[in-house]
CSV table of C-alpha atoms in Angstrom, one decimal:
chain,number,residue,atom,x,y,z
A,740,UNK,CA,-15.0,-29.0,5.7
A,741,UNK,CA,-15.1,-27.0,2.5
A,742,UNK,CA,-15.7,-23.2,2.8
A,743,UNK,CA,-17.5,-21.0,0.3
A,744,UNK,CA,-20.1,-22.3,-2.2
A,745,UNK,CA,-22.5,-20.8,-4.6
A,746,UNK,CA,-22.2,-19.1,-8.0
A,747,UNK,CA,-21.8,-15.4,-8.3
A,748,UNK,CA,-22.1,-13.5,-11.6
A,749,UNK,CA,-18.8,-12.6,-13.3
A,750,UNK,CA,-17.6,-9.0,-13.2
A,751,UNK,CA,-17.7,-7.1,-16.5
A,752,UNK,CA,-14.4,-6.7,-18.3
A,753,UNK,CA,-14.5,-3.0,-19.1
A,754,UNK,CA,-11.1,-1.6,-18.0
A,755,UNK,CA,-8.5,-0.9,-20.7
A,756,UNK,CA,-4.8,-0.5,-20.5
A,757,UNK,CA,-4.7,3.3,-20.1
A,758,UNK,CA,-7.2,3.3,-17.2
A,759,UNK,CA,-5.4,0.4,-15.7
A,760,UNK,CA,-2.1,2.3,-15.8
A,761,UNK,CA,-3.8,5.3,-14.1
A,762,UNK,CA,-5.3,3.0,-11.5
A,763,UNK,CA,-1.8,1.5,-10.7
A,764,UNK,CA,-0.3,5.0,-10.5
A,765,UNK,CA,-3.2,6.2,-8.3
A,766,UNK,CA,-2.7,3.3,-5.9
A,767,UNK,CA,1.0,4.1,-5.6
A,768,UNK,CA,0.7,7.9,-5.3
A,769,UNK,CA,-0.6,9.1,-1.9
A,770,UNK,CA,0.4,9.4,1.7
A,771,UNK,CA,3.8,7.9,1.3
A,772,UNK,CA,5.6,10.7,-0.7
A,773,UNK,CA,3.6,13.5,0.9
A,774,UNK,CA,4.4,12.4,4.5
A,775,UNK,CA,7.7,10.4,4.4
A,776,UNK,CA,10.2,12.6,2.6
A,777,UNK,CA,11.4,14.0,5.9
A,778,UNK,CA,11.6,10.6,7.5
A,779,UNK,CA,13.7,9.2,4.7
A,780,UNK,CA,16.0,12.2,5.0
A,781,UNK,CA,16.5,11.3,8.6
A,782,UNK,CA,18.1,8.1,7.5
A,783,UNK,CA,20.0,9.0,4.4
A,784,UNK,CA,20.6,12.8,4.7
A,785,UNK,CA,20.4,15.0,1.6
A,786,UNK,CA,20.7,12.3,-1.0
A,787,UNK,CA,16.9,11.7,-0.7
A,788,UNK,CA,16.4,10.5,-4.3
A,789,UNK,CA,18.7,7.5,-3.9
A,790,UNK,CA,16.5,5.4,-1.6
A,791,UNK,CA,13.5,6.0,-3.9
A,792,UNK,CA,15.5,4.8,-6.9
A,793,UNK,CA,16.7,1.7,-5.0
A,794,UNK,CA,13.2,1.1,-3.7
A,795,UNK,CA,11.9,1.2,-7.3
A,796,UNK,CA,14.4,-1.3,-8.5
A,797,UNK,CA,13.6,-3.7,-5.6
A,798,UNK,CA,9.8,-3.2,-6.1
A,799,UNK,CA,10.2,-4.0,-9.8
A,800,UNK,CA,11.6,-7.4,-8.9
A,801,UNK,CA,8.4,-8.3,-7.0
A,802,UNK,CA,6.2,-6.7,-9.7
A,803,UNK,CA,7.5,-9.3,-12.2
A,804,UNK,CA,6.0,-12.0,-10.0
A,805,UNK,CA,2.7,-10.2,-9.7
A,806,UNK,CA,2.7,-9.6,-13.5
A,807,UNK,CA,3.1,-13.3,-14.2
A,808,UNK,CA,0.6,-14.5,-11.6
A,809,UNK,CA,-2.1,-12.1,-12.5
A,810,UNK,CA,-1.8,-13.1,-16.2
A,811,UNK,CA,-1.8,-16.7,-15.2
A,812,UNK,CA,-4.7,-16.5,-12.7
A,813,UNK,CA,-6.8,-13.4,-13.7
A,814,UNK,CA,-8.9,-13.4,-10.5
A,815,UNK,CA,-9.3,-10.6,-7.9
A,816,UNK,CA,-7.8,-12.2,-4.8
A,817,UNK,CA,-4.0,-11.4,-5.0
A,818,UNK,CA,-1.4,-12.8,-2.7
A,819,UNK,CA,-3.8,-15.1,-0.8
A,820,UNK,CA,-4.9,-16.7,-4.1
A,821,UNK,CA,-1.3,-17.4,-5.1
A,822,UNK,CA,-0.4,-18.8,-1.6
A,823,UNK,CA,-3.5,-21.0,-1.8
A,824,UNK,CA,-2.6,-22.4,-5.2
A,825,UNK,CA,1.1,-22.9,-4.3
A,826,UNK,CA,0.8,-24.5,-0.8
A,827,UNK,CA,-2.8,-25.7,-0.5
A,828,UNK,CA,-2.6,-25.1,3.3
A,829,UNK,CA,-5.7,-23.2,4.5
A,830,UNK,CA,-3.9,-21.7,7.5
A,831,UNK,CA,-1.1,-20.2,5.3
A,832,UNK,CA,-3.7,-18.8,3.0
A,833,UNK,CA,-5.5,-17.2,5.9
A,834,UNK,CA,-2.4,-15.7,7.4
A,835,UNK,CA,-1.4,-14.1,4.1
A,836,UNK,CA,-4.9,-12.6,3.7
A,837,UNK,CA,-4.9,-11.4,7.3
A,838,UNK,CA,-1.4,-9.9,7.0
A,839,UNK,CA,-2.5,-8.0,3.9
A,840,UNK,CA,-5.6,-6.8,5.8
A,841,UNK,CA,-3.5,-5.6,8.8
A,842,UNK,CA,-1.1,-3.8,6.5
A,843,UNK,CA,-4.0,-1.8,5.2
A,844,UNK,CA,-4.9,-0.8,8.8
A,845,UNK,CA,-1.3,0.2,9.6
A,846,UNK,CA,-1.1,2.1,6.4
A,847,UNK,CA,-4.3,4.0,7.1
A,848,UNK,CA,-3.1,4.7,10.7
A,849,UNK,CA,0.1,6.2,9.3
A,850,UNK,CA,-2.0,8.3,6.9
A,851,UNK,CA,-4.2,9.4,9.8
A,852,UNK,CA,-1.2,10.6,11.8
A,853,UNK,CA,0.1,12.4,8.7
A,854,UNK,CA,-3.3,14.0,8.2
A,855,UNK,CA,-3.3,15.5,11.7
A,856,UNK,CA,0.1,17.1,11.2
A,857,UNK,CA,1.6,20.1,9.3
A,858,UNK,CA,-0.9,20.0,6.3
A,859,UNK,CA,-3.9,20.3,8.6
A,860,UNK,CA,-2.2,23.0,10.6
A,861,UNK,CA,-2.6,25.3,7.5
A,862,UNK,CA,-6.3,25.4,8.3
A,863,UNK,CA,-6.7,24.7,12.0
A,864,UNK,CA,-4.2,24.2,14.9
A,865,UNK,CA,-4.9,21.1,17.0
A,866,UNK,CA,-2.7,18.4,18.4
A,867,UNK,CA,-1.7,15.7,15.9
A,868,UNK,CA,-3.5,13.0,17.8
A,869,UNK,CA,-6.7,15.0,17.8
A,870,UNK,CA,-6.5,15.6,14.1
A,871,UNK,CA,-5.7,12.0,13.5
A,872,UNK,CA,-8.7,10.8,15.5
A,873,UNK,CA,-11.0,13.3,13.9
A,874,UNK,CA,-10.0,12.1,10.5
A,875,UNK,CA,-10.3,8.4,11.6
A,876,UNK,CA,-13.8,9.2,12.7
A,877,UNK,CA,-14.6,10.7,9.4
A,878,UNK,CA,-13.2,7.7,7.5
A,879,UNK,CA,-15.3,5.4,9.7
A,880,UNK,CA,-18.5,7.4,8.9
A,881,UNK,CA,-17.8,7.2,5.2
A,882,UNK,CA,-17.1,3.5,5.5
A,883,UNK,CA,-20.2,2.9,7.5
A,884,UNK,CA,-22.3,4.8,5.0
A,885,UNK,CA,-21.2,2.3,2.4
A,886,UNK,CA,-19.6,4.7,-0.1
A,887,UNK,CA,-17.0,2.8,-2.0
A,888,UNK,CA,-14.3,3.9,-4.4
A,889,UNK,CA,-15.0,3.5,-8.1
A,890,UNK,CA,-12.4,3.5,-10.8
A,891,UNK,CA,-13.5,6.9,-12.1
A,892,UNK,CA,-13.1,8.4,-8.6
A,893,UNK,CA,-9.7,6.8,-8.2
A,894,UNK,CA,-8.6,8.3,-11.6
A,895,UNK,CA,-9.8,11.8,-10.5
A,896,UNK,CA,-7.9,11.6,-7.2
A,897,UNK,CA,-4.9,10.3,-9.1
A,898,UNK,CA,-4.9,13.4,-11.2
A,899,UNK,CA,-5.2,15.6,-8.1
A,900,UNK,CA,-2.4,13.8,-6.2
A,901,UNK,CA,-0.2,13.8,-9.3
A,902,UNK,CA,-0.9,17.6,-9.8
A,903,UNK,CA,0.4,18.3,-6.3
A,904,UNK,CA,3.6,16.4,-7.0
A,905,UNK,CA,4.1,18.0,-10.4
A,906,UNK,CA,3.8,21.4,-8.6
A,907,UNK,CA,6.8,20.4,-6.6
A,908,UNK,CA,8.7,19.2,-9.7
A,909,UNK,CA,7.9,22.5,-11.4
A,910,UNK,CA,9.3,24.4,-8.4
A,911,UNK,CA,12.4,22.3,-8.7
A,912,UNK,CA,12.9,23.0,-12.4
A,913,UNK,CA,12.3,26.8,-11.8
A,914,UNK,CA,14.8,26.7,-9.0
A,915,UNK,CA,17.5,25.1,-11.2
A,916,UNK,CA,17.0,27.6,-13.9
A,917,UNK,CA,17.1,30.6,-11.5
A,918,UNK,CA,20.1,29.3,-9.5
A,919,UNK,CA,18.1,28.9,-6.3
A,920,UNK,CA,18.7,26.2,-3.7
A,921,UNK,CA,21.6,23.9,-3.1
A,922,UNK,CA,21.7,21.0,-5.7
A,923,UNK,CA,24.9,19.8,-4.1
A,924,UNK,CA,22.9,18.7,-1.0
A,925,UNK,CA,21.4,15.9,-3.2
A,926,UNK,CA,24.8,14.1,-3.0
A,927,UNK,CA,25.3,14.4,0.8
A,928,UNK,CA,24.8,11.3,3.0
A,929,UNK,CA,23.9,11.2,6.7
A,930,UNK,CA,27.2,11.5,8.6
A,931,UNK,CA,26.3,9.2,11.4
A,932,UNK,CA,24.7,6.4,9.3
A,933,UNK,CA,27.1,6.6,6.3
A,934,UNK,CA,26.1,5.9,2.6
A,935,UNK,CA,25.3,2.2,2.8
A,936,UNK,CA,23.3,2.0,6.1
A,937,UNK,CA,21.7,5.4,5.3
A,938,UNK,CA,20.5,4.2,1.9
A,939,UNK,CA,19.4,0.9,3.4
A,940,UNK,CA,17.4,2.4,6.1
A,941,UNK,CA,16.0,5.0,3.8
A,942,UNK,CA,15.0,2.4,1.2
A,943,UNK,CA,13.1,0.3,3.8
A,944,UNK,CA,11.0,3.4,4.5
A,945,UNK,CA,10.8,4.7,0.9
A,946,UNK,CA,9.4,1.3,-0.1
A,947,UNK,CA,6.2,2.4,1.7
A,948,UNK,CA,5.7,5.2,-0.9
A,949,UNK,CA,5.8,2.6,-3.7
A,950,UNK,CA,3.3,0.2,-2.2
A,951,UNK,CA,0.0,-0.1,-3.9
A,952,UNK,CA,1.1,-1.7,-7.2
A,953,UNK,CA,0.2,-5.1,-5.8
A,954,UNK,CA,-3.4,-3.9,-5.2
A,955,UNK,CA,-4.0,-3.5,-9.0
A,956,UNK,CA,-4.4,-7.3,-9.2
A,957,UNK,CA,-7.8,-6.9,-7.7
A,958,UNK,CA,-8.9,-5.5,-11.0
A,959,UNK,CA,-7.9,-8.7,-12.8
A,960,UNK,CA,-11.5,-9.8,-13.4
A,961,UNK,CA,-12.5,-6.4,-14.8
A,962,UNK,CA,-9.7,-5.8,-17.2
A,963,UNK,CA,-10.4,-6.5,-20.9
A,964,UNK,CA,-7.2,-8.4,-21.6
A,965,UNK,CA,-5.4,-8.9,-18.3
A,966,UNK,CA,-2.7,-11.1,-19.8
A,967,UNK,CA,-1.7,-8.4,-22.3
A,968,UNK,CA,-2.6,-5.2,-20.4
A,969,UNK,CA,-1.4,-5.8,-16.8
A,970,UNK,CA,2.4,-6.1,-17.4
A,971,UNK,CA,2.8,-2.8,-19.3
A,972,UNK,CA,0.3,-1.0,-16.9
A,973,UNK,CA,2.0,-2.4,-13.8
A,974,UNK,CA,5.6,-1.5,-14.9
A,975,UNK,CA,4.5,1.8,-16.5
A,976,UNK,CA,2.8,2.9,-13.3
A,977,UNK,CA,5.9,1.9,-11.2
A,978,UNK,CA,8.2,3.8,-13.6
A,979,UNK,CA,6.0,6.9,-13.7
A,980,UNK,CA,5.7,6.9,-9.8
A,981,UNK,CA,9.5,6.4,-9.4
A,982,UNK,CA,10.4,9.3,-11.7
A,983,UNK,CA,8.0,11.6,-10.0
A,984,UNK,CA,9.2,10.6,-6.6
A,985,UNK,CA,12.9,11.1,-7.4
A,986,UNK,CA,12.2,14.5,-8.9
A,987,UNK,CA,10.2,15.5,-5.8
A,988,UNK,CA,12.9,14.2,-3.5
A,989,UNK,CA,15.6,16.1,-5.4
A,990,UNK,CA,13.6,19.3,-5.3
A,991,UNK,CA,12.9,18.9,-1.6
A,992,UNK,CA,16.5,18.4,-0.6
A,993,UNK,CA,17.7,21.2,-2.9
A,994,UNK,CA,15.4,23.8,-1.5
A,995,UNK,CA,14.9,22.8,2.1
A,996,UNK,CA,17.7,21.9,4.6
A,997,UNK,CA,17.6,18.3,5.9
A,998,UNK,CA,16.9,19.3,9.5
A,999,UNK,CA,13.7,21.2,8.5
A,1000,UNK,CA,12.5,18.2,6.4
A,1001,UNK,CA,13.2,15.8,9.2
A,1002,UNK,CA,11.3,17.9,11.8
A,1003,UNK,CA,8.3,18.6,9.6
A,1004,UNK,CA,5.1,16.4,9.4
A,1005,UNK,CA,4.3,18.2,6.1
A,1006,UNK,CA,7.7,18.3,4.3
A,1007,UNK,CA,6.4,19.1,0.9
A,1008,UNK,CA,4.6,22.2,2.3
A,1009,UNK,CA,8.0,23.5,3.4
A,1010,UNK,CA,9.1,23.3,-0.2
A,1011,UNK,CA,6.1,25.3,-1.4
A,1012,UNK,CA,6.7,28.0,1.2
A,1013,UNK,CA,10.3,28.6,0.0
A,1014,UNK,CA,9.5,28.4,-3.7
A,1015,UNK,CA,10.7,31.1,-6.0
A,1016,UNK,CA,7.2,31.5,-7.6
A,1017,UNK,CA,4.0,31.8,-5.7
A,1018,UNK,CA,1.7,28.8,-5.2
A,1019,UNK,CA,-1.0,29.1,-2.5
A,1020,UNK,CA,0.2,27.0,0.5
A,1021,UNK,CA,-3.4,26.4,1.6
A,1022,UNK,CA,-4.2,24.9,-1.8
A,1023,UNK,CA,-1.2,22.6,-1.7
A,1024,UNK,CA,-2.1,21.6,1.9
A,1025,UNK,CA,-5.6,20.7,0.7
A,1026,UNK,CA,-4.1,18.6,-2.2
A,1027,UNK,CA,-1.9,16.8,0.3
A,1028,UNK,CA,-4.8,16.2,2.7
A,1029,UNK,CA,-6.8,14.7,-0.2
A,1030,UNK,CA,-3.9,12.4,-1.1
A,1031,UNK,CA,-3.3,11.3,2.5
A,1032,UNK,CA,-7.0,11.0,3.1
A,1033,UNK,CA,-7.6,8.9,0.0
A,1034,UNK,CA,-4.8,6.5,1.2
A,1035,UNK,CA,-6.5,6.0,4.5
A,1036,UNK,CA,-10.0,5.6,3.1
A,1037,UNK,CA,-9.1,3.0,0.5
A,1038,UNK,CA,-7.2,1.0,3.0
A,1039,UNK,CA,-9.9,1.0,5.7
A,1040,UNK,CA,-12.5,0.1,3.1
A,1041,UNK,CA,-10.3,-2.8,2.0
A,1042,UNK,CA,-9.6,-4.0,5.5
A,1043,UNK,CA,-13.2,-4.0,6.7
A,1044,UNK,CA,-14.4,-5.8,3.6
A,1045,UNK,CA,-11.6,-8.4,3.9
A,1046,UNK,CA,-12.7,-9.1,7.5
A,1047,UNK,CA,-16.3,-9.4,6.4
A,1048,UNK,CA,-15.3,-11.7,3.5
A,1049,UNK,CA,-13.3,-13.9,5.8
A,1050,UNK,CA,-16.3,-14.2,8.2
A,1051,UNK,CA,-18.6,-14.8,5.3
A,1052,UNK,CA,-16.4,-17.7,4.3
A,1053,UNK,CA,-16.4,-19.0,7.9
A,1054,UNK,CA,-12.6,-18.8,8.4
A,1055,UNK,CA,-13.0,-16.4,11.3
A,1056,UNK,CA,-16.0,-16.2,13.8
A,1057,UNK,CA,-19.2,-15.4,11.9
A,1058,UNK,CA,-20.0,-12.4,14.2
A,1059,UNK,CA,-17.5,-10.3,12.0
A,1060,UNK,CA,-19.9,-10.9,9.1
A,1061,UNK,CA,-22.8,-9.1,10.6
A,1062,UNK,CA,-24.4,-6.5,8.3
A,1063,UNK,CA,-26.2,-3.4,9.5
A,1064,UNK,CA,-30.0,-3.8,8.8
A,1065,UNK,CA,-30.4,-0.3,7.2
A,1066,UNK,CA,-27.0,0.7,5.9
A,1067,UNK,CA,-26.2,-2.8,4.5
A,1068,UNK,CA,-22.6,-2.3,5.6
A,1069,UNK,CA,-20.4,-4.8,7.6
A,1070,UNK,CA,-20.6,-2.8,10.8
A,1071,UNK,CA,-18.9,-5.3,13.1
A,1072,UNK,CA,-15.9,-5.6,10.7
A,1073,UNK,CA,-15.8,-1.8,10.5
A,1074,UNK,CA,-15.8,-1.4,14.3
A,1075,UNK,CA,-13.1,-4.1,14.6
A,1076,UNK,CA,-10.8,-2.5,12.0
A,1077,UNK,CA,-11.2,1.0,13.3
A,1078,UNK,CA,-10.6,-0.1,16.9
A,1079,UNK,CA,-7.2,-1.5,15.8
A,1080,UNK,CA,-6.5,1.7,13.9
A,1081,UNK,CA,-7.3,3.8,17.0
A,1082,UNK,CA,-4.8,1.8,19.1
A,1083,UNK,CA,-2.2,2.1,16.4
A,1084,UNK,CA,-2.7,5.9,16.0
A,1085,UNK,CA,-2.4,6.3,19.8
A,1086,UNK,CA,0.8,4.3,20.1
A,1087,UNK,CA,2.8,5.0,17.0
A,1088,UNK,CA,4.0,7.8,14.8
A,1089,UNK,CA,4.0,8.1,11.0
A,1090,UNK,CA,7.4,6.5,10.5
A,1091,UNK,CA,7.0,3.4,12.7
A,1092,UNK,CA,3.5,2.8,11.4
A,1093,UNK,CA,4.7,3.1,7.8
A,1094,UNK,CA,7.6,0.8,8.7
A,1095,UNK,CA,5.2,-1.8,10.1
A,1096,UNK,CA,3.2,-1.7,6.9
A,1097,UNK,CA,6.4,-2.3,4.9
A,1098,UNK,CA,7.5,-5.1,7.2
A,1099,UNK,CA,4.1,-7.0,6.8
A,1100,UNK,CA,4.1,-6.6,3.0
A,1101,UNK,CA,7.8,-7.5,2.6
A,1102,UNK,CA,7.0,-10.9,4.1
A,1103,UNK,CA,3.9,-11.2,1.9
A,1104,UNK,CA,6.0,-10.2,-1.2
A,1105,UNK,CA,8.7,-12.7,-0.3
A,1106,UNK,CA,6.1,-15.4,-0.3
A,1107,UNK,CA,4.6,-14.3,-3.6
A,1108,UNK,CA,8.0,-14.4,-5.2
A,1109,UNK,CA,8.4,-18.0,-4.0
A,1110,UNK,CA,4.8,-18.8,-5.2
A,1111,UNK,CA,5.5,-17.8,-8.8
A,1112,UNK,CA,8.4,-20.2,-8.9
A,1113,UNK,CA,6.5,-23.1,-7.3
A,1114,UNK,CA,3.5,-22.5,-9.6
A,1115,UNK,CA,5.7,-23.0,-12.7
A,1116,UNK,CA,4.7,-26.6,-12.2
A,1117,UNK,CA,1.1,-25.6,-12.8
A,1118,UNK,CA,0.9,-24.6,-16.5
A,1119,UNK,CA,-2.1,-22.9,-18.0
A,1120,UNK,CA,-3.3,-23.1,-21.6
A,1121,UNK,CA,-3.5,-19.4,-22.3
A,1122,UNK,CA,-0.4,-17.2,-23.0
A,1123,UNK,CA,0.8,-14.8,-20.3
A,1124,UNK,CA,3.8,-12.9,-19.2
A,1125,UNK,CA,6.6,-15.0,-17.7
A,1126,UNK,CA,9.1,-13.3,-15.5
A,1127,UNK,CA,12.8,-14.1,-15.9
A,1128,UNK,CA,13.4,-16.7,-13.1
A,1129,UNK,CA,16.2,-14.7,-11.5
A,1130,UNK,CA,14.0,-11.7,-10.9
A,1131,UNK,CA,11.4,-13.3,-8.5
A,1132,UNK,CA,14.2,-15.4,-7.0
A,1133,UNK,CA,16.2,-12.3,-6.2
A,1134,UNK,CA,13.0,-10.5,-5.2
A,1135,UNK,CA,12.4,-13.1,-2.5
A,1136,UNK,CA,15.9,-12.7,-1.1
A,1137,UNK,CA,15.7,-8.9,-1.2
A,1138,UNK,CA,12.4,-8.8,0.5
A,1139,UNK,CA,13.6,-11.0,3.4
A,1140,UNK,CA,16.8,-8.9,3.6
A,1141,UNK,CA,14.9,-5.7,3.9
A,1142,UNK,CA,12.8,-7.2,6.6
A,1143,UNK,CA,15.9,-7.7,8.8
A,1144,UNK,CA,16.8,-5.3,11.7
A,1145,UNK,CA,20.0,-4.2,9.7
A,1146,UNK,CA,17.8,-1.7,8.0
A,1147,UNK,CA,17.5,0.2,11.3
A,1148,UNK,CA,14.0,-1.0,12.0
A,1149,UNK,CA,13.4,-0.8,15.7
A,1150,UNK,CA,12.0,-3.5,18.0
A,1151,UNK,CA,8.6,-1.9,18.5
A,1152,UNK,CA,7.9,-2.3,14.7
A,1153,UNK,CA,8.5,-6.1,14.9
A,1154,UNK,CA,6.5,-6.3,18.1
A,1155,UNK,CA,3.6,-4.4,16.5
A,1156,UNK,CA,3.6,-6.6,13.4
A,1157,UNK,CA,3.8,-9.8,15.6
A,1158,UNK,CA,0.8,-8.7,17.7
A,1159,UNK,CA,-1.3,-7.8,14.7
A,1160,UNK,CA,-0.6,-11.2,13.0
A,1161,UNK,CA,-1.1,-12.9,16.4
A,1162,UNK,CA,-4.6,-11.5,16.5
A,1163,UNK,CA,-5.3,-13.4,13.3
A,1164,UNK,CA,-3.9,-16.6,14.8
A,1165,UNK,CA,-6.1,-16.3,17.8
A,1166,UNK,CA,-9.2,-15.7,15.7
A,1167,UNK,CA,-8.3,-18.7,13.5
A,1168,UNK,CA,-8.2,-21.1,16.4
A,1169,UNK,CA,-11.3,-19.7,18.1
A,1170,UNK,CA,-13.1,-20.3,14.8
A,1171,UNK,CA,-11.7,-23.8,14.5
A,1172,UNK,CA,-13.2,-24.6,17.9
A,1173,UNK,CA,-16.6,-23.2,16.7
A,1174,UNK,CA,-16.8,-24.7,13.1
A,1175,UNK,CA,-14.2,-27.4,13.1
A,1176,UNK,CA,-11.3,-28.1,10.7
A,1177,UNK,CA,-11.2,-26.2,7.5
A,1178,UNK,CA,-9.9,-28.2,4.5
A,1179,UNK,CA,-10.3,-25.7,1.7
A,1180,UNK,CA,-10.8,-21.9,1.3
A,1181,UNK,CA,-12.4,-20.3,-1.7
A,1182,UNK,CA,-10.1,-17.3,-1.8
A,1183,UNK,CA,-11.9,-15.6,-4.6
A,1184,UNK,CA,-14.9,-15.0,-2.3
A,1185,UNK,CA,-13.0,-13.5,0.6
A,1186,UNK,CA,-12.9,-10.1,-1.0
A,1187,UNK,CA,-16.5,-9.5,-2.0
A,1188,UNK,CA,-17.4,-7.1,-4.9
A,1189,UNK,CA,-18.6,-3.7,-3.8
């Protein structure tokens, strides 16, 4: 059986290189850096900037694979498209798409927990779980209403998120010039973990803060010249994010002791409160809430639309493709994704949920790195960026290594990831009983245009 027929009009190619770079940067900036600085400090100690530097180098390896593949196949489907072209096995394609979808839900759940913490406490004092559920409810209402993110909105939120981080950098520069803080702390490693294991564990978590660069491939069909514009935009966004993150990490560890950072669910707010010049803590908390909230909203919108797209293509039971008669939104898919998020928020904290997101995407990234090498046998006529062979090859090895328990990742993270992917396996076989064997998947139609 072949799934997915019918012609749809092509998307307009209107996005230039500068907007594309801002989009990449906006996808990367967000909940990760605002929420996880303290968690990374718990692994590595005062040398916070090191895991972010290492994570950037490792992410850049996989970014070369995406840069080649998006130039070669400028379609908005990402990892599932590449797996489909490389292996031609519908089940593998489905599992990749489902893992990406679940990583969005775990990321949104981590963001919801971060939202209910220290930043929200600047305005109202409620238990973290209450704040997280209230926020999850708000995101669900927005999702149900059918309000989607446009590129212009994303650029605006990018500016807001970047401004909050630049405030932290400015605080750091001021502190260096006035002799405040303890810069020497930036060279201290966790005594119990040591330098190697501390950096390794910190890197596995810091990787979460750099996730998002892979989502930019979904704009492939709307970029004016994806073959020329994507590589510089992708690498430029990664470099800009990494520089900002390292400066923020250095400032945080210089001005706030490690124990305070580890204990706080709003670590950057602690930096603002001890700054040598006044910046309204409530204003910074609002910026952080917008950054964290944007991460959750984008991910939940993506997850529900992917579930709807998979149902529409008849690779999971068609009930998930039900559309609300008045709101014209995929209400069953929304209920399904938010129910999973509610369970995750109830059973996991920011760190483990972020780690689950990283684990799922590390496995996807490893596969993408393999795909780019396999697809060298499938040449295309147009010119495009070609990654040095050693980079995606090393990227695959590194991703698999970072997925190992040696990073300090606990058993509950592996169990959570296995259960989430297992849900997909169950849905696949239930659907097979209903519709029969699926011989082909039109991946480009799984993620429908908004």
